[in-house]
Coordinates of C-alpha atoms and ligand atoms in Angstrom, one line a residue:
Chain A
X296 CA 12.3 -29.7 5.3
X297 CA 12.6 -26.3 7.4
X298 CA 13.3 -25.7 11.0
X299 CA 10.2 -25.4 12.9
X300 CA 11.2 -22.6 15.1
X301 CA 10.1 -21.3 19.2
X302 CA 8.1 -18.2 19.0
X303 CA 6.3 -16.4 21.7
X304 CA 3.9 -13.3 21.9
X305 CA 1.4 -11.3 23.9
X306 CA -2.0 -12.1 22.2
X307 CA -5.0 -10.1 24.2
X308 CA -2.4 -9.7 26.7
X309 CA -2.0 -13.2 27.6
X310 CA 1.4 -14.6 26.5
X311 CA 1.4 -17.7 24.0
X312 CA 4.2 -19.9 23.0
X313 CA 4.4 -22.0 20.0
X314 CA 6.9 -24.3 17.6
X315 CA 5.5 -23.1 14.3
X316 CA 7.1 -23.9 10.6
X317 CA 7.8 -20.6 9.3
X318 CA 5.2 -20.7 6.4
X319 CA 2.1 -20.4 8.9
X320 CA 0.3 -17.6 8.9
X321 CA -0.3 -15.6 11.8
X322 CA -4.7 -16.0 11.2
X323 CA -3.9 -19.7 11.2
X324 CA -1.8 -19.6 14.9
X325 CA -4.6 -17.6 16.3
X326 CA -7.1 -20.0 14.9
X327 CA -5.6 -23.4 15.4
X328 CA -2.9 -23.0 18.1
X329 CA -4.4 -20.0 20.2
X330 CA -7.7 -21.1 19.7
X331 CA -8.9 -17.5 19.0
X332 CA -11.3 -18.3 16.5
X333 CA -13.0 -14.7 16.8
X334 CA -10.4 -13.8 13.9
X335 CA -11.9 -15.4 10.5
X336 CA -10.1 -16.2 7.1
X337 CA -12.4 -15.6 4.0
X338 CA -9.9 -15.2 0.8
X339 CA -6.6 -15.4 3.0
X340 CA -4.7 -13.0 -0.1
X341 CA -5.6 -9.8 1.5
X342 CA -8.5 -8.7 -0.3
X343 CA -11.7 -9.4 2.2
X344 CA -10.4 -8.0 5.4
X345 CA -12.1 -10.7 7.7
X346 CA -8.7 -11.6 9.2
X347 CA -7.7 -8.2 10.5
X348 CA -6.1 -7.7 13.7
X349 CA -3.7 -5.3 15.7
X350 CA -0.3 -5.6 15.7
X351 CA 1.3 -3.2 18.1
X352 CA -1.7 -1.0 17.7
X353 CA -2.2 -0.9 14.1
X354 CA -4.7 -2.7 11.8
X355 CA -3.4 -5.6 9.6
X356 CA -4.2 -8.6 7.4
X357 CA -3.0 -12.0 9.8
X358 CA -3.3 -13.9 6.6
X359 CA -0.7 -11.8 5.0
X360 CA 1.6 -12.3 8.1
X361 CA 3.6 -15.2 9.4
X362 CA 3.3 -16.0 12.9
X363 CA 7.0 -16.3 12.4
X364 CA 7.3 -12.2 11.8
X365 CA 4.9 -11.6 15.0
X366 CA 7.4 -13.0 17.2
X367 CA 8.0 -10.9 20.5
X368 CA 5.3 -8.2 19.4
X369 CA 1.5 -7.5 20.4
X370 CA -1.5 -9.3 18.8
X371 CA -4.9 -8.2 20.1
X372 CA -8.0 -10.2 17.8
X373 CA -11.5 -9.1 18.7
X374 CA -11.8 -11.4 21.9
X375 CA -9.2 -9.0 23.3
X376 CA -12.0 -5.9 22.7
X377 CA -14.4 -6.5 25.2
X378 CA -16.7 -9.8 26.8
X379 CA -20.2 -10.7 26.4
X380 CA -21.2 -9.6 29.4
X381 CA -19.5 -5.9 29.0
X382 CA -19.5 -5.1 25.3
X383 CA -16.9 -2.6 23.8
X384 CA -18.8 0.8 22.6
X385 CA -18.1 0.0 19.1
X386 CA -19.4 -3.4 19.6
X387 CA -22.5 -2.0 21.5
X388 CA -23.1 0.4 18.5
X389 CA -23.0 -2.6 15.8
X390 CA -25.5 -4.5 18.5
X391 CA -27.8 -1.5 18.5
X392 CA -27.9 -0.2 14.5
X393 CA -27.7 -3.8 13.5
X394 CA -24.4 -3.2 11.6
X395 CA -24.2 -7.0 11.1
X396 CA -25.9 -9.9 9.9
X397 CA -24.0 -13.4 9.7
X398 CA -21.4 -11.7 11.4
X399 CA -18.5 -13.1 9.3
X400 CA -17.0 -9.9 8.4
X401 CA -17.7 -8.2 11.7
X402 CA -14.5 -9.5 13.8
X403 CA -12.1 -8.0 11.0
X404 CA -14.4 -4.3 10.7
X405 CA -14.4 -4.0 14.4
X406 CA -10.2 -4.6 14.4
X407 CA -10.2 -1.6 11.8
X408 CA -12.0 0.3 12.7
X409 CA -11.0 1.2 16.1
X410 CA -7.5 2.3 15.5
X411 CA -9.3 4.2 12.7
X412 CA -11.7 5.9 15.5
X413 CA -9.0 6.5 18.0
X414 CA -7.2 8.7 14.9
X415 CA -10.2 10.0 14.1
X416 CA -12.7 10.2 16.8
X417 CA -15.1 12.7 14.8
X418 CA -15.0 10.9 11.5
X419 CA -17.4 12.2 8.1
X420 CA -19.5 9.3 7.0
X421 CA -17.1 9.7 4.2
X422 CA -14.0 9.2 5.9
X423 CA -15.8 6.0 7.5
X424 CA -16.5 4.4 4.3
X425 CA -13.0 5.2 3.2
X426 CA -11.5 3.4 6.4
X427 CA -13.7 0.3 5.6
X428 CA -13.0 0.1 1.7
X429 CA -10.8 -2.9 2.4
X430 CA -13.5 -4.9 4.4
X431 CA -16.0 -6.7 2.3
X432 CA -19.4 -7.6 4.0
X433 CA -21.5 -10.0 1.6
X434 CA -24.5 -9.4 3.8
X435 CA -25.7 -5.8 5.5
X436 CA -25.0 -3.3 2.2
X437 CA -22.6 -1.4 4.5
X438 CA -25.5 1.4 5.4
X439 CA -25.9 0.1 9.2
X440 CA -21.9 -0.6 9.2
X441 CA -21.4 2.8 8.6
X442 CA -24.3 3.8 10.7
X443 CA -23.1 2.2 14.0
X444 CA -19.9 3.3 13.4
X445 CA -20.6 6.9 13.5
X446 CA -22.9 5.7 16.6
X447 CA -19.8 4.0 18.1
X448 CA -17.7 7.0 17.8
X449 CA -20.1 9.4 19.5
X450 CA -20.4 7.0 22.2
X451 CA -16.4 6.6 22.2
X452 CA -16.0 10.4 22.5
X453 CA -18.5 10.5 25.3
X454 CA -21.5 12.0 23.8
X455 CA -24.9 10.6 25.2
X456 CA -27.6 8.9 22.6
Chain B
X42 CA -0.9 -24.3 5.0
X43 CA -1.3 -22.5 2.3
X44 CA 2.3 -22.0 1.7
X45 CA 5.1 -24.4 0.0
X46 CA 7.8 -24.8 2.7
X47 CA 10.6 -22.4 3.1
X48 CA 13.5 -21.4 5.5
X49 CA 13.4 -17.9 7.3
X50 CA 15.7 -15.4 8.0
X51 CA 15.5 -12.0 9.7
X52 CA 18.8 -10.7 9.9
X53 CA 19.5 -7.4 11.8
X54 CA 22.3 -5.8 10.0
X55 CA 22.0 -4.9 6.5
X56 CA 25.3 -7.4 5.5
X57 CA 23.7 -10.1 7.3
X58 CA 21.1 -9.7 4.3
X59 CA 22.8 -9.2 1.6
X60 CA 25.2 -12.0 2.4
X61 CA 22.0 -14.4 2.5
X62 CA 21.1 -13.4 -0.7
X63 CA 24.3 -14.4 -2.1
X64 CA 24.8 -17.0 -1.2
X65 CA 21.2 -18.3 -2.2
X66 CA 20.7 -16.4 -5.2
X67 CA 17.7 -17.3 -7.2
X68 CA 16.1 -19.1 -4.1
X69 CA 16.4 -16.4 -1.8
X70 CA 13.1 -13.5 -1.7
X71 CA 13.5 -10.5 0.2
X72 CA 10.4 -9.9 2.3
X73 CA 9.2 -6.4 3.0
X74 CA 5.5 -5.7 4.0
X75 CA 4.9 -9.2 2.3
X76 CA 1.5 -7.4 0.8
X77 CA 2.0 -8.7 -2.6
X78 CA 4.6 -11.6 -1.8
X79 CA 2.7 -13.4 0.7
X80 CA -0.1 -13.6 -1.7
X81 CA 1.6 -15.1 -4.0
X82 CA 2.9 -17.8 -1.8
X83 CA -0.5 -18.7 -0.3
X84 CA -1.3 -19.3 -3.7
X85 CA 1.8 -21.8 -4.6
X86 CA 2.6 -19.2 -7.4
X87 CA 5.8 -18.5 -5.4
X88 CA 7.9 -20.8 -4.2
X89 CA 11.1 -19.4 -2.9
X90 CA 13.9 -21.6 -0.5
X91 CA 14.4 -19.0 1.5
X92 CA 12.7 -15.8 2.8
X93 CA 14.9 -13.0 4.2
X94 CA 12.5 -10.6 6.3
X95 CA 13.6 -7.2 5.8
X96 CA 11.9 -6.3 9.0
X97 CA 14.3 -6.2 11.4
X98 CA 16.6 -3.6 9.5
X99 CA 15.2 0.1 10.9
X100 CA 17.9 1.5 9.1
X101 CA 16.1 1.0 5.9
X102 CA 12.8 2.8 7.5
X103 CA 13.7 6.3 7.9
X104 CA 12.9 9.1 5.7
X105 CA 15.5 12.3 5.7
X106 CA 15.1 15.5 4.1
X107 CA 18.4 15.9 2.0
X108 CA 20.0 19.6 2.3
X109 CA 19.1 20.5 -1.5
X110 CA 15.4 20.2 -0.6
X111 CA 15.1 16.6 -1.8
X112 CA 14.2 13.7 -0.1
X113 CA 15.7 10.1 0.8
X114 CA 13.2 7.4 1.6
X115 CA 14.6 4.0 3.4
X116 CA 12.8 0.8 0.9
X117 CA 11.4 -0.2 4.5
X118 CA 9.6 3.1 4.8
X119 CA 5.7 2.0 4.9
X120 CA 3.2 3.4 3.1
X121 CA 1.2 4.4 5.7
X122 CA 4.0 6.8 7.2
X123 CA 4.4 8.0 3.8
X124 CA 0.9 9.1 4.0
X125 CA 1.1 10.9 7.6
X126 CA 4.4 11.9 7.2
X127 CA 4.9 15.9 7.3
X128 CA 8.7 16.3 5.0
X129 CA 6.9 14.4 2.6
X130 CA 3.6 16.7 2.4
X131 CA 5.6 19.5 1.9
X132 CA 8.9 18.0 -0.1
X133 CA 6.9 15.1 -2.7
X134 CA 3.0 16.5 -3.0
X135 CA 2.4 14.4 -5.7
X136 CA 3.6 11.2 -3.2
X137 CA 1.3 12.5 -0.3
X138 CA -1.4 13.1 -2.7
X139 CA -1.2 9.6 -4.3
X140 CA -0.9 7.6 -0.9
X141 CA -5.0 6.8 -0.3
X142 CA -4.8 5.5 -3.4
X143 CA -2.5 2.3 -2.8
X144 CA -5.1 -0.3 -1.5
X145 CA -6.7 0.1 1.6
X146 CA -5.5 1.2 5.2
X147 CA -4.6 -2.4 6.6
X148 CA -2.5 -3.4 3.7
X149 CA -0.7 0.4 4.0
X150 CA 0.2 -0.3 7.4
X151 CA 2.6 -3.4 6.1
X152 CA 3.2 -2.5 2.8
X153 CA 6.8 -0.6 1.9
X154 CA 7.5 2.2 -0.4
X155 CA 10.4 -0.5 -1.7
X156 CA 8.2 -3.8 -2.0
X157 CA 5.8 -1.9 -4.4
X158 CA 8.2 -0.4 -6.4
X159 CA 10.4 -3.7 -6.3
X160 CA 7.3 -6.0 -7.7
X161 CA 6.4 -3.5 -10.6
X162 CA 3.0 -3.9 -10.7
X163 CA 1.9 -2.3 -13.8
X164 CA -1.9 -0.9 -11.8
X165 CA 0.6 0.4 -9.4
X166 CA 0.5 3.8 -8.5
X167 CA 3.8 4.2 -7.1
X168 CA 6.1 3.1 -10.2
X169 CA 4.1 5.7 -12.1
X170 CA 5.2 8.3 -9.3
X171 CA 8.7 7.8 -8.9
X172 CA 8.9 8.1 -12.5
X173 CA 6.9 11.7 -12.5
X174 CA 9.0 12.5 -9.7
X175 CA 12.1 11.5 -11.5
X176 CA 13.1 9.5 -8.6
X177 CA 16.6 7.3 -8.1
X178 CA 17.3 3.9 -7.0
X179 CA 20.2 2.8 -5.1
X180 CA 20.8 -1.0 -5.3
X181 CA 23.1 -3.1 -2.9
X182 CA 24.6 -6.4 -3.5
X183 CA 27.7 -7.5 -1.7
X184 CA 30.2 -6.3 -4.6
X185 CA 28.7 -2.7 -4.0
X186 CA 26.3 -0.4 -4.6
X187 CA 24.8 1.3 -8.2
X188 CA 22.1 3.8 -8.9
X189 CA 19.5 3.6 -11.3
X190 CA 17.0 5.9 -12.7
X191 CA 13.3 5.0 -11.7
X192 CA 12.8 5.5 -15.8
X193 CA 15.6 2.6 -16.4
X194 CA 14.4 0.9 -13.3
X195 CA 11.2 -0.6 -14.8
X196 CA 12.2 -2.9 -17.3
X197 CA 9.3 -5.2 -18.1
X198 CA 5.8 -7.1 -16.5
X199 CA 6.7 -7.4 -13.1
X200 CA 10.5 -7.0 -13.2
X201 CA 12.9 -4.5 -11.7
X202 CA 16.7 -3.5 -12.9
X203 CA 16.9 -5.8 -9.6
X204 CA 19.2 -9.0 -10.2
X205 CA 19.1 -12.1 -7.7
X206 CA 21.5 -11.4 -4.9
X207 CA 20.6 -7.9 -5.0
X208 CA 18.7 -4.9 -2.6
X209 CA 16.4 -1.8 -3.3
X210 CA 17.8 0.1 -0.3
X211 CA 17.2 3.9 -0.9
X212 CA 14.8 6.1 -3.3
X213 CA 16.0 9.2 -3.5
X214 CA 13.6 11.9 -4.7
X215 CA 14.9 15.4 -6.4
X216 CA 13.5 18.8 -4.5
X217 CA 10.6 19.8 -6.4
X218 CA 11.3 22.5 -9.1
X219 CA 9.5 26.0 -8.5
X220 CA 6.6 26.8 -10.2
X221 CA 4.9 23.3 -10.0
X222 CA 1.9 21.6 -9.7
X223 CA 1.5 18.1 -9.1
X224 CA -1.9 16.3 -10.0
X225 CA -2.9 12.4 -9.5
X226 CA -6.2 10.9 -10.8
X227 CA -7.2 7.5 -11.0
X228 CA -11.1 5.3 -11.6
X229 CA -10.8 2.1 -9.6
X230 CA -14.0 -0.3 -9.1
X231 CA -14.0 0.3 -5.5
X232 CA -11.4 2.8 -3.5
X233 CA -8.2 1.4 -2.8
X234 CA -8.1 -1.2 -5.4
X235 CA -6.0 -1.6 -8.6
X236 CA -7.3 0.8 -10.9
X237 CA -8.3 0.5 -14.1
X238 CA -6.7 4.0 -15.6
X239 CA -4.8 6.2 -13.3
X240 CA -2.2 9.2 -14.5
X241 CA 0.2 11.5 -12.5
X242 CA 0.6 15.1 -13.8
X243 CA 3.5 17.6 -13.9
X244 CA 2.9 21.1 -14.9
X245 CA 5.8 23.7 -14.5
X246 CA 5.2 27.4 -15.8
X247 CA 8.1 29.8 -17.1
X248 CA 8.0 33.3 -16.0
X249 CA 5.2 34.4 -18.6
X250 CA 2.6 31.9 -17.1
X251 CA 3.0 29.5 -20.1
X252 CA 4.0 26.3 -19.7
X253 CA 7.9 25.7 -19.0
X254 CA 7.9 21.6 -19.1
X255 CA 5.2 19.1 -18.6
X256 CA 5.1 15.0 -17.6
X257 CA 2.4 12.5 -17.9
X258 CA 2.9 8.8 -16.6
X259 CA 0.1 6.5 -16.7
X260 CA -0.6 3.1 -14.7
X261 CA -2.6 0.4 -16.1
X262 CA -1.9 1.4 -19.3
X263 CA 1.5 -1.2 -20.3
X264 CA 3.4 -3.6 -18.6
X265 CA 4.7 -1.1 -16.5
X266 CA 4.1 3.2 -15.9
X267 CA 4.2 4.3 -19.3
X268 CA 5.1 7.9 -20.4
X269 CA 3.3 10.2 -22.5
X270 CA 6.2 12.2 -23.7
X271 CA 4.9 13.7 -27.1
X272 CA 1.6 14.6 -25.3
X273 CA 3.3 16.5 -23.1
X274 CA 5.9 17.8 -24.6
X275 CA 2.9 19.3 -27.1
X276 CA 1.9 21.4 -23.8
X277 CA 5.1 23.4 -23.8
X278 CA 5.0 27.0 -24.7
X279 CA 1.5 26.9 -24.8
X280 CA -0.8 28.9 -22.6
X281 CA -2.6 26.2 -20.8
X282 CA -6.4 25.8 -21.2
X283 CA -8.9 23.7 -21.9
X284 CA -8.2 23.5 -25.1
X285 CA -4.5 22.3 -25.1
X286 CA -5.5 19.8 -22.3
X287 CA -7.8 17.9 -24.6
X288 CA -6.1 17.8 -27.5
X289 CA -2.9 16.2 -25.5
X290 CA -5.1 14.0 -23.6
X291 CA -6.9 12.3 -26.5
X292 CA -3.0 11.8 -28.1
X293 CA -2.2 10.5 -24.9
X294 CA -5.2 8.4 -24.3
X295 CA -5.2 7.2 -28.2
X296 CA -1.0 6.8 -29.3
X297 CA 0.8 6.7 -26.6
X298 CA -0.3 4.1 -24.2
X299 CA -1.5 0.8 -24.6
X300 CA -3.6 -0.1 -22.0
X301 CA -5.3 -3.8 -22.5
X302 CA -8.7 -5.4 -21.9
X303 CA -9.5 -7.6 -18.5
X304 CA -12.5 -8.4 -16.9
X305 CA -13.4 -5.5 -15.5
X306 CA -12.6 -2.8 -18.3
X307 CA -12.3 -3.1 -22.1
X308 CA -9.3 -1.7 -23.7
X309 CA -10.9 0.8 -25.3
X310 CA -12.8 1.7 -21.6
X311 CA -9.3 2.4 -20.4
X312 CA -8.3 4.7 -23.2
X313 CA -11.8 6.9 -22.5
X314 CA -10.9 7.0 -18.7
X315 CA -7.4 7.8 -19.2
X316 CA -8.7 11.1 -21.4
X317 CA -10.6 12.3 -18.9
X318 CA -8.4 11.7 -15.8
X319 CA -5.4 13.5 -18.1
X320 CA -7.9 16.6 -18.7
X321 CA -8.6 16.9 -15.0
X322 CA -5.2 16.2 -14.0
X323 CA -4.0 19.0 -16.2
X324 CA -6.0 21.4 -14.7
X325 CA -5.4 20.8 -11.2
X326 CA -1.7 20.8 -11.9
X327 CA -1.6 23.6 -13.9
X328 CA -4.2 25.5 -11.2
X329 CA -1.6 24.3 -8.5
X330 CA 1.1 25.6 -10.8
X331 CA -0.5 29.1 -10.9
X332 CA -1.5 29.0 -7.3
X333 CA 2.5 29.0 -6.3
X334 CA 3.2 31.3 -8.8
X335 CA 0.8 33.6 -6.9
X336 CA 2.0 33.1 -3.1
Ligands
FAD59 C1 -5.9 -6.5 -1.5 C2 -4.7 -5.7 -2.0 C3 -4.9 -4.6 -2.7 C4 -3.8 -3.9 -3.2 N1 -4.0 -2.7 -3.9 C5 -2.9 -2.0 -4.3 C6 -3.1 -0.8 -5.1 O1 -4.2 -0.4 -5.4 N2 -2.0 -0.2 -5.5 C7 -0.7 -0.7 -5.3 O2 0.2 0.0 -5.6 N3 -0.5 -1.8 -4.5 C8 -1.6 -2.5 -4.1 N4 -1.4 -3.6 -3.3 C9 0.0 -4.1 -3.1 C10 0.7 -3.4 -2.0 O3 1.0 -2.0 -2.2 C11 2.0 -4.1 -1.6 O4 2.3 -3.6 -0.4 C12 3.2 -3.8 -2.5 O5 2.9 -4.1 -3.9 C13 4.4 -4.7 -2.1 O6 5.0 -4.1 -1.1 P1 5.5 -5.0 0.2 O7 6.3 -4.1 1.0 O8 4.3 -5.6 0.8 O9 6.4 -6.1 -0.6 P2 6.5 -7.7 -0.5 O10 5.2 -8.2 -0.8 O11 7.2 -8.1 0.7 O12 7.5 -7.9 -1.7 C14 7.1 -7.8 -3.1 C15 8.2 -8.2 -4.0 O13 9.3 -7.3 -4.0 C16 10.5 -8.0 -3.5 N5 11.1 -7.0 -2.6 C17 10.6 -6.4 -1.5 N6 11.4 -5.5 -1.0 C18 12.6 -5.5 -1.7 C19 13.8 -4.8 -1.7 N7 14.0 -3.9 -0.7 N8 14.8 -5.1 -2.6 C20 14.5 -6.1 -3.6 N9 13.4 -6.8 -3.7 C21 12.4 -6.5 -2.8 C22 10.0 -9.2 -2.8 O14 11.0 -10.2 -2.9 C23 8.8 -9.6 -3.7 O15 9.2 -10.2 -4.8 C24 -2.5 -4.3 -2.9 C25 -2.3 -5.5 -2.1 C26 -3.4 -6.2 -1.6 C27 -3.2 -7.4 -0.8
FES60 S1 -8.6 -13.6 4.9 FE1 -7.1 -12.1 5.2 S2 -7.9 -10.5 4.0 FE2 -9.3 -12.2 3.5
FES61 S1 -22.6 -9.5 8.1 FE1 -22.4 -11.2 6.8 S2 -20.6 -10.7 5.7 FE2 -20.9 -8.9 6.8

């Protein structure tokens, strides 16, 4: 049997604790323990990119993480982006171009998408579809993804509609 | 959970590690960016004891420009720094150049330089690069250290020079020879994933514009990056046209590699793709090679 061991992190900016075997994954503590349920698992071996979150900053696969490895560091999941009531601009933009349908994939495009934007705040449409080629969406055929993004970014950089 | 239990370690000193691997051998796994190991665990096709995270040992990130012009990359380096990272742009082109190819930006942001080399994918562009680049291994077990050659490195489907108890520490990359140009091409179903034919190009002229040396190392195309020595050993002295590019990519493409069929691609697919990418790879090396000739 292994040790279950005492880990603690900043998820959203709210600090969680948790006794955790090492051999759970990071998508799974969000999930189950921190009851962030915003972050979804769809193939959990890194191919569909639903699970993606930041750590420290950048864009990564929770499912390909342990919640072991994320111990003392930064988690933000797309509840930490913005609320209902005051959506994030990139959220806005997928509300407003329709850049989703079921919604499955969206948590884990949003997550990429904007460390992507604050790199590149004036991305080609080409660049965008190259940030997304590790996020699979089974529903919109990508055009109004790609679409709100750009929409998302002009809003980001402060450019009315 | 997906995984089988396993005890984890993430020692801070580089000894710390290597002492864990001794002492648990076979049942020990290093973890790096855990891109391709982690996978393999969620699906029970892994089952190691013990897992020693790599993580917490920054000496093993850095990259350093070496005083001959060369280049030595920590295994804990990740790939996306590779990509953004200015010493290699101007030291290892064919590196920078070959970085958006290796999977997609999430997976980059975990994923080493020494993980990928270390699990030898055969569809894995890196292998095929540190072998164009004629790249050198260190290896670190408690009894010492040795060196390998990234050609004597690969030894089969999925396995390394690397024995249990051991560590890919360093890569160490030569300083480019003058007269270069450094070309990588691959066809993948969607961008970032394995492809199903990919090829890194060498060109070097001589002083007369013809052609000094050449390499050619494929992916995808054995059970590990696979050389095409004869076809491009049939470039030298030649002056390099269209011509000379298509008759040593179809030798190339049809005797020296042996790519195989999978679901995606048929062999046969893979040998037509690897033609054309080795014609357009020739050129752009060879027009890269002329271009720094000319500056
Ligand atoms: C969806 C997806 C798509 C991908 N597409 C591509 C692609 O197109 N091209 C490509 O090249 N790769 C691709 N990858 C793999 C990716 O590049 C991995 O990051 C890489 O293969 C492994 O590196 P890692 O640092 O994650 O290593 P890990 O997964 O941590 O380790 C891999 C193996 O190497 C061993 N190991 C790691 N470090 C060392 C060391 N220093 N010394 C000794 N042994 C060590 C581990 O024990 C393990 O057996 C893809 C991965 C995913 C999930
Ligand atoms: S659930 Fe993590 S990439 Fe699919
Ligand atoms: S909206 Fe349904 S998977 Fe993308």
């Amino acid at each position: 049997m292994t040790v279950p061991r005492e880990i603690e992190l900043r998820v959203n900016g709210r600090r969680i604790r948790g006794v955790v075997e090492p051999r759970l994954l990071l998508s799974d503590f969000l999930r189950h323990e921190a009851d962030l349920t915003g972050t979804h698992v769809g193939c959990e071996h890194g191919v569909c990119g639903a699970c993606t979150v930041l750590l420290d900053g950048e864009a990564v696969r929770s499912c390909l993480l342990l919640a072991v490895q994320a111990d003392g560091r930064e988690v933000t999941t797309v509840e930490g982006l913005g609320t209902p009531e005051a959506l994030h601009p990139l959220q806005q933009a997928f509300r407003d171009e329709h850049g989703l349908q079921c919604g499955f994939c969206t948590g884990g495009i949003l997550m990429t998408l904007v460390p992507f934007l604050e790199r590149c705040p004036d991305p080609t449409e080409d660049e965008v579809r190259h940030a997304l080629s590790g996020n699979l969406c089974r529903c919109t055929g990508y055009q109004n993804i790609v679409d709100a993004t750009l929409r998302g970014a002009r809003a980001l950089r402060g450019e009315e509609e | 959970m997906k995984p089988a239990p396993f005890d984890y370690e993430a020692p801070g000193h580089l000894d710390e590690a290597l002492e864990l691997l001794a002492r648990h051998g076979d049942d020990a796994k290093p973890l790096a960016g855990g891109q391709s190991l982690i996978p393999l665990l969620n699906f029970r096709l892994a089952r190691p004891a013990v897992l020693v995270d790599l993580q917490r040992l920054l000496g093993l990130a850095s990259i350093r420009e070496t005083e001959d012009g060369g280049l030595r990359l920590g295994a804990m380096v990740r790939q996306a720094s590779l990509e953004r990272d200015a010493a290699v742009e101007s030291r290892a082109p064919l590196l920078h150049r070959t970085m958006p190819f290796v999977a997609h930006p999430q997976i980059r942001n975990r994923g080493t330089l020494g993980g990928n080399l270390a699990h030898a994918d055969p569809a894995s562009e890196l292998p095929a690069v540190a072998v164009a680049l004629d790249a050198r291994l260190r290896i670190v077990s408690v009894g010492g250290e040795r060196w390998v050659d990234a050609r004597q490195f690969f030894v089969g489907l999925l396995t390394t020079a690397i024995e249990p108890g051991e560590l890919l520490v360093e890569i160490e990359l030569p300083p480019p020879p003058e007269r270069t140009g450094w070309a990588f091409q691959e066809v993948a179903r969607r961008h970032g994933d394995y492809a199903h034919a990919g090829v890194a190009a060498r060109v070097t002229l001589d002083g007369a514009g013809r052609c000094a040396s050449a390499r050619l190392v494929y992916l995808s195309a054995g059970d590990g990056p696979t050389e095409a020595a004869e076809a491009a050993g049939s470039l030298v002295g030649a002056h390099l046209g269209e011509a000379t590019f298509d008759a040593a990519a179809r030798f190339a493409a049809e005797r020296e590699i042996e790519p195989t069929d999978d679901i995606h691609a048929s062999a046969s697919f893979k040998r037509h793709l690897a033609a054309v990418l080795t014609r357009r790879a020739l050129a752009e090396a060879t027009r890269l090679a002329r271009a720094e000739v000319a500056s």
